[in-house]
Coordinates of C-alpha atoms and ligand atoms in Angstrom, one line a residue:
M1 CA 9.4 -14.1 -9.7
D2 CA 10.1 -17.8 -9.4
S3 CA 6.8 -19.4 -10.1
E4 CA 7.3 -22.0 -7.4
T5 CA 6.2 -21.6 -3.8
R6 CA 8.5 -22.9 -1.1
V7 CA 7.0 -25.3 1.4
K8 CA 8.5 -24.6 4.8
K9 CA 10.1 -27.7 6.3
G10 CA 7.9 -29.2 9.0
A11 CA 5.2 -26.5 8.5
L12 CA 1.9 -26.8 6.9
D13 CA 2.0 -23.3 5.7
V14 CA 3.7 -22.0 2.5
S15 CA 5.8 -18.9 2.0
I16 CA 6.2 -16.9 -1.2
A17 CA 9.5 -17.1 -3.1
F18 CA 11.3 -13.8 -4.0
P19 CA 14.4 -13.4 -6.1
A20 CA 17.6 -13.5 -4.0
D21 CA 20.5 -11.0 -3.9
R22 CA 19.0 -7.7 -4.9
S23 CA 20.0 -4.3 -3.5
F24 CA 16.5 -3.4 -2.5
D25 CA 13.7 -5.4 -1.0
V26 CA 10.9 -3.2 -2.1
I27 CA 10.6 -0.3 -4.7
A28 CA 7.3 1.4 -4.4
L29 CA 5.8 3.4 -7.3
G30 CA 3.1 6.0 -7.1
R31 CA 2.2 9.1 -5.1
A32 CA 4.2 10.6 -2.3
C33 CA 2.1 13.5 -0.9
I34 CA 1.2 15.5 2.2
D35 CA -1.3 14.4 4.8
L36 CA -2.8 17.2 7.0
N37 CA -4.3 15.5 9.9
A38 CA -6.7 17.2 12.3
V39 CA -4.9 18.1 15.5
D40 CA -8.1 19.2 17.3
Y41 CA -9.8 16.0 16.5
N42 CA -13.2 14.4 17.4
R43 CA -15.0 17.2 15.5
P44 CA -16.0 17.7 11.9
L45 CA -13.6 19.2 9.4
E46 CA -15.5 22.6 9.3
E47 CA -14.6 23.0 13.0
T48 CA -11.0 21.9 12.7
R49 CA -8.5 24.7 12.6
T50 CA -5.2 23.0 13.3
F51 CA -3.5 20.3 11.2
A52 CA -0.3 18.4 11.5
K53 CA 1.8 17.9 8.4
Y54 CA 3.0 14.4 7.6
V55 CA 4.2 12.6 4.5
G56 CA 1.2 10.7 3.0
G57 CA 0.0 8.8 -0.1
S58 CA -0.5 5.1 0.2
P59 CA 2.7 3.9 -1.6
A60 CA 4.8 6.4 0.4
N61 CA 3.3 5.3 3.6
I62 CA 4.1 1.7 2.7
A63 CA 7.7 2.6 1.7
I64 CA 8.1 4.3 5.2
G65 CA 6.4 1.3 6.9
T66 CA 8.6 -1.3 5.3
A67 CA 11.7 0.8 5.9
R68 CA 10.9 1.3 9.6
L69 CA 10.6 -2.5 9.8
G70 CA 14.2 -2.8 8.5
L71 CA 13.7 -3.5 4.7
R72 CA 15.8 -1.7 2.1
V73 CA 13.3 0.4 0.2
G74 CA 13.3 2.7 -2.8
F75 CA 10.7 5.0 -4.3
I76 CA 9.7 6.0 -7.9
G77 CA 7.6 9.1 -8.1
K78 CA 7.3 12.8 -8.8
V79 CA 6.7 15.6 -6.3
S80 CA 6.3 19.4 -6.6
N81 CA 9.4 21.5 -7.0
D82 CA 8.7 23.5 -3.8
G83 CA 8.9 23.3 0.0
M84 CA 6.2 20.6 0.2
G85 CA 8.1 18.3 -2.3
K86 CA 11.4 19.0 -0.4
F87 CA 9.7 18.1 2.9
V88 CA 8.6 14.7 1.4
V89 CA 12.0 13.9 0.0
S90 CA 13.8 14.9 3.1
Y91 CA 11.5 12.8 5.4
L92 CA 11.8 9.7 3.2
N93 CA 15.6 10.1 3.3
Q94 CA 15.5 10.4 7.0
V95 CA 13.8 7.1 7.4
G96 CA 16.2 5.5 5.0
V97 CA 14.1 5.3 1.8
D98 CA 16.2 5.8 -1.3
T99 CA 14.9 8.8 -3.3
S100 CA 17.2 8.7 -6.2
H101 CA 14.2 8.1 -8.5
L102 CA 11.8 10.4 -6.7
V103 CA 12.0 13.4 -9.0
F104 CA 11.0 17.0 -8.8
D105 CA 8.3 18.1 -11.3
Q106 CA 9.7 20.8 -13.7
E107 CA 6.3 21.7 -15.2
G108 CA 4.7 23.5 -12.2
H109 CA 2.5 20.6 -11.0
K110 CA 1.7 20.6 -7.3
I111 CA 1.9 17.9 -4.8
G112 CA -1.4 16.2 -3.6
L113 CA -2.9 17.2 -0.2
A114 CA -5.1 15.0 2.0
F115 CA -7.0 16.8 4.7
T116 CA -8.2 14.2 7.2
E117 CA -11.3 14.6 9.3
I118 CA -11.4 12.7 12.5
K119 CA -15.0 13.1 13.8
S120 CA -14.7 10.2 16.2
P121 CA -12.5 7.1 16.3
T122 CA -14.9 5.4 13.9
E123 CA -16.0 8.3 11.7
C124 CA -13.1 9.5 9.7
S125 CA -12.9 10.7 6.1
I126 CA -10.3 12.1 3.8
L127 CA -10.7 15.2 1.6
L128 CA -8.2 15.0 -1.3
Y129 CA -6.9 18.0 -3.2
R130 CA -5.4 16.3 -6.2
D131 CA -6.1 18.3 -9.3
E132 CA -3.2 18.1 -11.8
V133 CA -1.0 16.6 -9.2
A134 CA 2.7 16.0 -9.8
D135 CA 2.6 12.3 -9.1
L136 CA 0.3 11.6 -12.0
Y137 CA 2.8 13.3 -14.4
I138 CA 5.6 10.7 -13.9
K139 CA 6.4 9.5 -17.4
P140 CA 7.1 6.0 -18.9
E141 CA 10.5 7.2 -20.2
E142 CA 11.4 8.0 -16.5
M143 CA 11.3 4.3 -15.6
D144 CA 14.8 3.0 -15.2
E145 CA 15.2 -0.7 -15.9
N146 CA 18.4 -1.1 -13.9
Y147 CA 16.8 0.4 -10.8
I148 CA 13.6 -1.7 -11.0
A149 CA 15.8 -4.8 -11.6
S150 CA 17.7 -4.1 -8.4
S151 CA 14.7 -4.9 -6.2
K152 CA 12.9 -8.1 -5.1
V153 CA 9.5 -6.4 -5.2
L154 CA 7.9 -3.7 -7.2
L155 CA 4.9 -2.3 -5.4
I156 CA 2.3 -0.5 -7.6
S157 CA -0.4 1.7 -6.1
G158 CA -3.7 1.5 -8.1
T159 CA -4.0 5.3 -8.1
A160 CA -1.0 5.6 -10.3
L161 CA -3.2 4.0 -13.1
A162 CA -5.8 6.8 -12.9
K163 CA -4.3 9.0 -15.6
S164 CA -1.7 9.3 -18.3
P165 CA 1.3 9.5 -18.3
S166 CA 1.5 7.9 -14.9
R167 CA -0.6 5.0 -16.1
E168 CA 1.8 4.2 -18.9
A169 CA 4.7 4.7 -16.5
A170 CA 3.2 2.1 -14.1
F171 CA 2.6 -0.5 -16.9
R172 CA 6.1 0.0 -18.2
A173 CA 7.5 -0.5 -14.8
V174 CA 5.6 -3.7 -14.4
E175 CA 6.9 -4.9 -17.8
L176 CA 10.5 -4.1 -16.7
A177 CA 9.9 -5.9 -13.4
R178 CA 8.6 -9.0 -15.0
R179 CA 11.5 -9.1 -17.5
N180 CA 13.8 -9.1 -14.5
Q181 CA 12.0 -11.6 -12.3
V182 CA 11.0 -8.8 -9.8
A183 CA 7.8 -9.8 -7.9
V184 CA 5.0 -7.4 -8.7
V185 CA 2.7 -6.5 -5.8
F186 CA -0.4 -4.5 -6.7
E187 CA -2.2 -2.5 -3.9
L188 CA -5.5 -1.6 -5.4
D189 CA -5.6 1.7 -3.3
Y190 CA -8.9 3.0 -4.9
R191 CA -9.3 6.8 -4.7
A192 CA -12.5 7.6 -6.6
Y193 CA -11.4 11.3 -6.8
S194 CA -8.6 10.5 -9.2
W195 CA -10.7 8.5 -11.7
R196 CA -13.2 9.6 -14.4
S197 CA -15.5 6.6 -13.6
P198 CA -15.5 3.2 -11.9
Y199 CA -15.7 1.7 -15.4
E200 CA -12.4 3.2 -16.3
T201 CA -10.9 1.8 -13.0
E202 CA -12.2 -1.6 -13.7
V203 CA -10.4 -1.8 -17.1
Y204 CA -7.0 -0.8 -15.7
Y205 CA -7.3 -2.7 -12.4
R206 CA -8.0 -5.9 -14.2
L207 CA -5.2 -5.5 -16.6
L208 CA -2.6 -4.8 -13.9
A209 CA -3.9 -7.4 -11.5
R210 CA -3.5 -10.1 -14.1
L211 CA 0.2 -9.1 -14.4
S212 CA 0.8 -9.1 -10.7
D213 CA 2.1 -11.8 -8.3
I214 CA 0.3 -10.5 -5.2
V215 CA -2.8 -8.4 -5.3
I216 CA -4.0 -6.7 -2.1
G217 CA -7.3 -4.8 -1.7
T218 CA -10.4 -4.3 0.4
R219 CA -13.5 -6.3 -0.6
E220 CA -15.0 -3.0 -2.0
E221 CA -11.9 -2.5 -4.2
F222 CA -12.1 -6.0 -5.6
D223 CA -15.8 -5.2 -6.4
I224 CA -14.5 -2.3 -8.5
L225 CA -12.0 -4.5 -10.2
E226 CA -14.8 -6.9 -11.1
G227 CA -17.3 -4.2 -12.0
R228 CA -19.9 -5.7 -9.7
P229 CA -20.3 -6.9 -6.1
G230 CA -18.8 -10.3 -5.8
S231 CA -17.4 -13.0 -3.6
D232 CA -13.8 -13.7 -2.7
E233 CA -14.1 -17.1 -4.3
A234 CA -15.2 -15.6 -7.7
T235 CA -12.4 -13.0 -7.4
V236 CA -9.6 -15.5 -6.9
K237 CA -11.0 -17.9 -9.5
A238 CA -10.8 -15.2 -12.1
L239 CA -7.4 -13.9 -11.0
F240 CA -5.8 -17.4 -10.7
E241 CA -6.4 -17.8 -14.5
F242 CA -3.5 -15.3 -14.8
L243 CA -0.3 -14.6 -12.9
P244 CA -1.3 -13.9 -9.3
K245 CA -0.1 -16.3 -6.7
L246 CA -1.6 -14.7 -3.6
V247 CA -4.7 -12.5 -3.3
V248 CA -5.3 -10.7 0.0
V249 CA -8.7 -9.3 0.8
K250 CA -9.0 -6.8 3.7
R251 CA -12.2 -6.3 5.6
G252 CA -11.5 -3.6 8.2
V253 CA -12.3 -4.6 11.8
Q254 CA -13.5 -8.0 10.4
G255 CA -9.9 -8.8 9.6
S256 CA -8.5 -10.2 6.4
A257 CA -8.1 -13.3 4.3
A258 CA -5.4 -14.5 1.8
Y259 CA -6.0 -17.0 -1.0
H260 CA -3.0 -18.9 -2.4
R261 CA -3.2 -20.3 -5.9
D262 CA -2.5 -23.8 -4.5
G263 CA -6.0 -23.6 -3.0
R264 CA -5.0 -22.8 0.6
V265 CA -7.0 -20.1 2.4
Y266 CA -5.7 -18.1 5.4
S267 CA -7.4 -15.6 7.6
A268 CA -6.5 -13.2 10.4
P269 CA -8.7 -11.3 12.8
A270 CA -8.2 -7.6 13.4
F271 CA -6.7 -6.8 16.9
H272 CA -8.9 -4.8 19.3
T273 CA -7.1 -1.6 20.1
Q274 CA -7.7 2.0 21.3
V275 CA -8.6 3.5 18.0
L276 CA -7.8 7.2 17.3
K277 CA -8.7 7.2 13.6
T278 CA -9.4 4.6 11.0
F279 CA -7.2 5.6 8.1
G280 CA -3.7 4.4 7.7
A281 CA -4.8 0.8 8.5
G282 CA -4.4 -0.5 5.0
D283 CA -0.9 0.9 4.4
A284 CA 0.3 -0.4 7.7
Y285 CA -1.2 -3.7 7.0
A286 CA 0.6 -3.9 3.6
S287 CA 3.9 -3.0 5.3
G288 CA 3.7 -5.7 7.9
L289 CA 2.5 -8.3 5.4
L290 CA 5.2 -7.5 2.9
Y291 CA 7.9 -7.4 5.5
A292 CA 7.0 -10.9 6.8
L293 CA 6.7 -12.4 3.3
L294 CA 10.1 -11.0 2.4
Q295 CA 11.6 -12.4 5.6
G296 CA 10.4 -15.9 4.3
E297 CA 7.6 -16.1 6.9
D298 CA 4.5 -18.1 6.1
V299 CA 1.4 -16.4 4.9
E300 CA -0.4 -16.9 8.2
T301 CA 2.3 -15.0 10.0
A302 CA 2.3 -12.3 7.4
L303 CA -1.4 -11.7 7.9
T304 CA -0.8 -11.4 11.6
M305 CA 2.1 -9.0 11.2
G306 CA -0.1 -6.9 8.8
S307 CA -3.0 -6.8 11.3
A308 CA -0.7 -5.9 14.2
A309 CA 1.0 -3.1 12.3
A310 CA -2.5 -1.8 11.3
A311 CA -3.7 -1.9 14.9
L312 CA -0.7 0.1 16.0
V313 CA -1.2 2.8 13.3
V314 CA -5.0 3.3 14.0
S315 CA -4.1 4.0 17.6
R316 CA -1.7 6.8 16.5
H317 CA -2.1 10.1 14.8
S318 CA -0.5 9.7 11.4
S319 CA -0.3 7.1 8.7
S320 CA 3.4 7.5 8.0
E321 CA 5.4 8.5 11.1
A322 CA 3.1 6.1 13.1
M323 CA 4.5 3.1 11.3
P324 CA 5.8 0.6 13.9
T325 CA 9.2 -1.0 14.1
K326 CA 9.6 -4.8 14.4
D327 CA 10.2 -4.5 18.2
E328 CA 7.0 -2.5 18.6
I329 CA 5.0 -5.2 16.7
D330 CA 6.6 -8.0 18.7
H331 CA 5.8 -6.2 21.9
F332 CA 2.2 -5.5 20.8
L333 CA 1.7 -9.2 19.9
Q334 CA 3.1 -10.4 23.2
E335 CA 1.1 -8.0 25.3
Y336 CA -2.1 -8.8 23.3
S337 CA -1.7 -12.6 23.8
E338 CA -1.0 -12.1 27.5
R339 CA -4.1 -9.9 27.9
S340 CA -6.2 -12.4 25.9
R341 CA -5.0 -15.2 28.2
G342 CA -6.4 -13.2 31.0
Ligands
ADP1 N1 -10.4 -0.2 13.7 C1 -9.4 -1.2 13.5 N2 -8.8 -1.7 14.6 C2 -7.9 -2.6 14.5 N3 -7.4 -3.1 13.3 C3 -8.0 -2.6 12.1 C4 -9.0 -1.6 12.2 N4 -9.3 -1.2 10.9 C5 -8.6 -2.0 10.1 N5 -7.7 -2.8 10.8 C6 -6.8 -3.7 10.3 O1 -6.2 -3.2 9.1 C7 -6.5 -4.1 8.0 C8 -6.8 -3.2 6.8 O2 -7.9 -2.4 7.1 P1 -9.0 -2.0 6.0 O3 -9.8 -0.9 6.6 O4 -9.7 -3.2 5.5 O5 -8.1 -1.4 4.8 P2 -8.0 0.1 4.2 O6 -7.4 1.0 5.3 O7 -7.1 0.0 3.1 O8 -9.4 0.5 3.8 C9 -7.7 -5.0 8.5 O9 -7.7 -6.2 7.8 C10 -7.4 -5.1 10.0 O10 -6.5 -6.1 10.2
LIG2 O1 -3.3 7.8 0.4 C1 -3.4 9.0 0.6 O2 -3.3 9.8 -0.3 C2 -3.8 9.5 2.0 C3 -3.0 8.7 3.0 O3 -1.8 9.2 3.2 C4 -3.9 8.6 4.2 O4 -3.1 8.6 5.4 C5 -4.7 7.4 4.1 O5 -5.8 7.6 3.6 C6 -4.2 6.1 4.4 O6 -5.1 5.2 3.8 P1 -5.4 3.7 4.2 O7 -4.1 3.1 4.7 O8 -5.9 3.1 2.9 O9 -6.5 3.7 5.3

C-alpha cells in the first residue's frame, strides 16, 4: 500500500490510500463455515430445538457484507467436500463473491459449525464445533500470487493463524500481498477454541499485526495480542513502530475508536437499536468500515458506517444474510438522526 495518507481537500479528516485499478476491492482469507442460529430463541441452548442454517465464519461474513455493499470481493479458503461445503460456495456465488479460490477439501476434513445460543438480546453465546476443520487445512502452496495481486485489500482473519498449515498459508498470502502493494487488513477475530493457549495466539497475532496496514479488534483481543491487559495508547504506540497505519478498537455498545499513525484519534458511538442478538456485530462493523475506506471516505465516516451496519445486523437473525446494503445503511442513519432530533 502507498505509505502516504491522502488529506481530503477542505476536510480535517484523512482517508486511507489503496492501490488503484485492481479487479477486486477485497479478498478475504480464512474460514467459511456454517452458522446454526436458534430459531426458537430467548431460551438456553439446551431448550433450543430448531436452528436456521446460514453461511458463517467471520471472514465469510465480511466477504458477504462488503459484497452486499457493492464491493468486488473474492475469497480464499477451504470447505468440506459435501453438501455443507456446497451450500457455502453456492451462497457466496449468489451474493457475488468470487469463489474461484475457495477449494473443496480432498482429505475428508469437515466444515466448522457454530451453534448460536440466544438466551436474551444481551445474553448470547456461540458453541463452536471445529475439530480438524477444513478451513485450517488450506496450504501455503495454495496461495496464488496473481489472485492476491488482483485486489486492493487482503483481509486476514486471526483464526486462520491458529494452526498449520493454514497459519503458513496466511503468512505467505501476506508476503505476496505486500510484494504487490495490496493493503493488508488484519481482523483479530479471536476464537479461543481454535488455539492451544493465549501465549501461542500472542506470538502469531503480534507477528501478523506488525505486517498489516490496518488492524481491527476488540479491546479484549488487543489484550491477547499484547499478552496482558493494556490501554489503547500502549497498543498503538507498540504497533506504530511497525507497518500499521490505522488501528481500530471495538468496544461493543460503548462504540469504537480508530487511531491513525499521524496521531489523529477518531471515535464513534454505537447506535441504539432493537437488539435480537449480539453476535455478528464485529463482522458487520468491519464490512461497513472497509466499504467506506475503500470508497475514499474519511476515517470518521468509516467508523459511522461500521457502527450503522453493526446496529442493523444485531437487530436481525443472522450474521451473513443480515448484512445491509448501502441504501439500508443510509436509510438507517437518516431515520436515526431524525429520531435523535426529536
Ligand atoms: N448491542 C449493540 N447495539 C448496537 N451496536 C452494537 C452493539 N454491539 C456492538 N455494536 C456495534 O458493533 C461494533 C463491534 O461490536 P463488538 O461487540 O465490539 O465486536 P465483536 O462483535 O467483534 O465482539 C461496536 O463498536 C458497535 O458499534
Ligand atoms: O465466526 C464464526 O465462526 C461464527 C460467526 O459466523 C458468528 O455469526 C459470529 O460469531 C459473528 O461474530 P462477531 O461478528 O465477531 O460478533
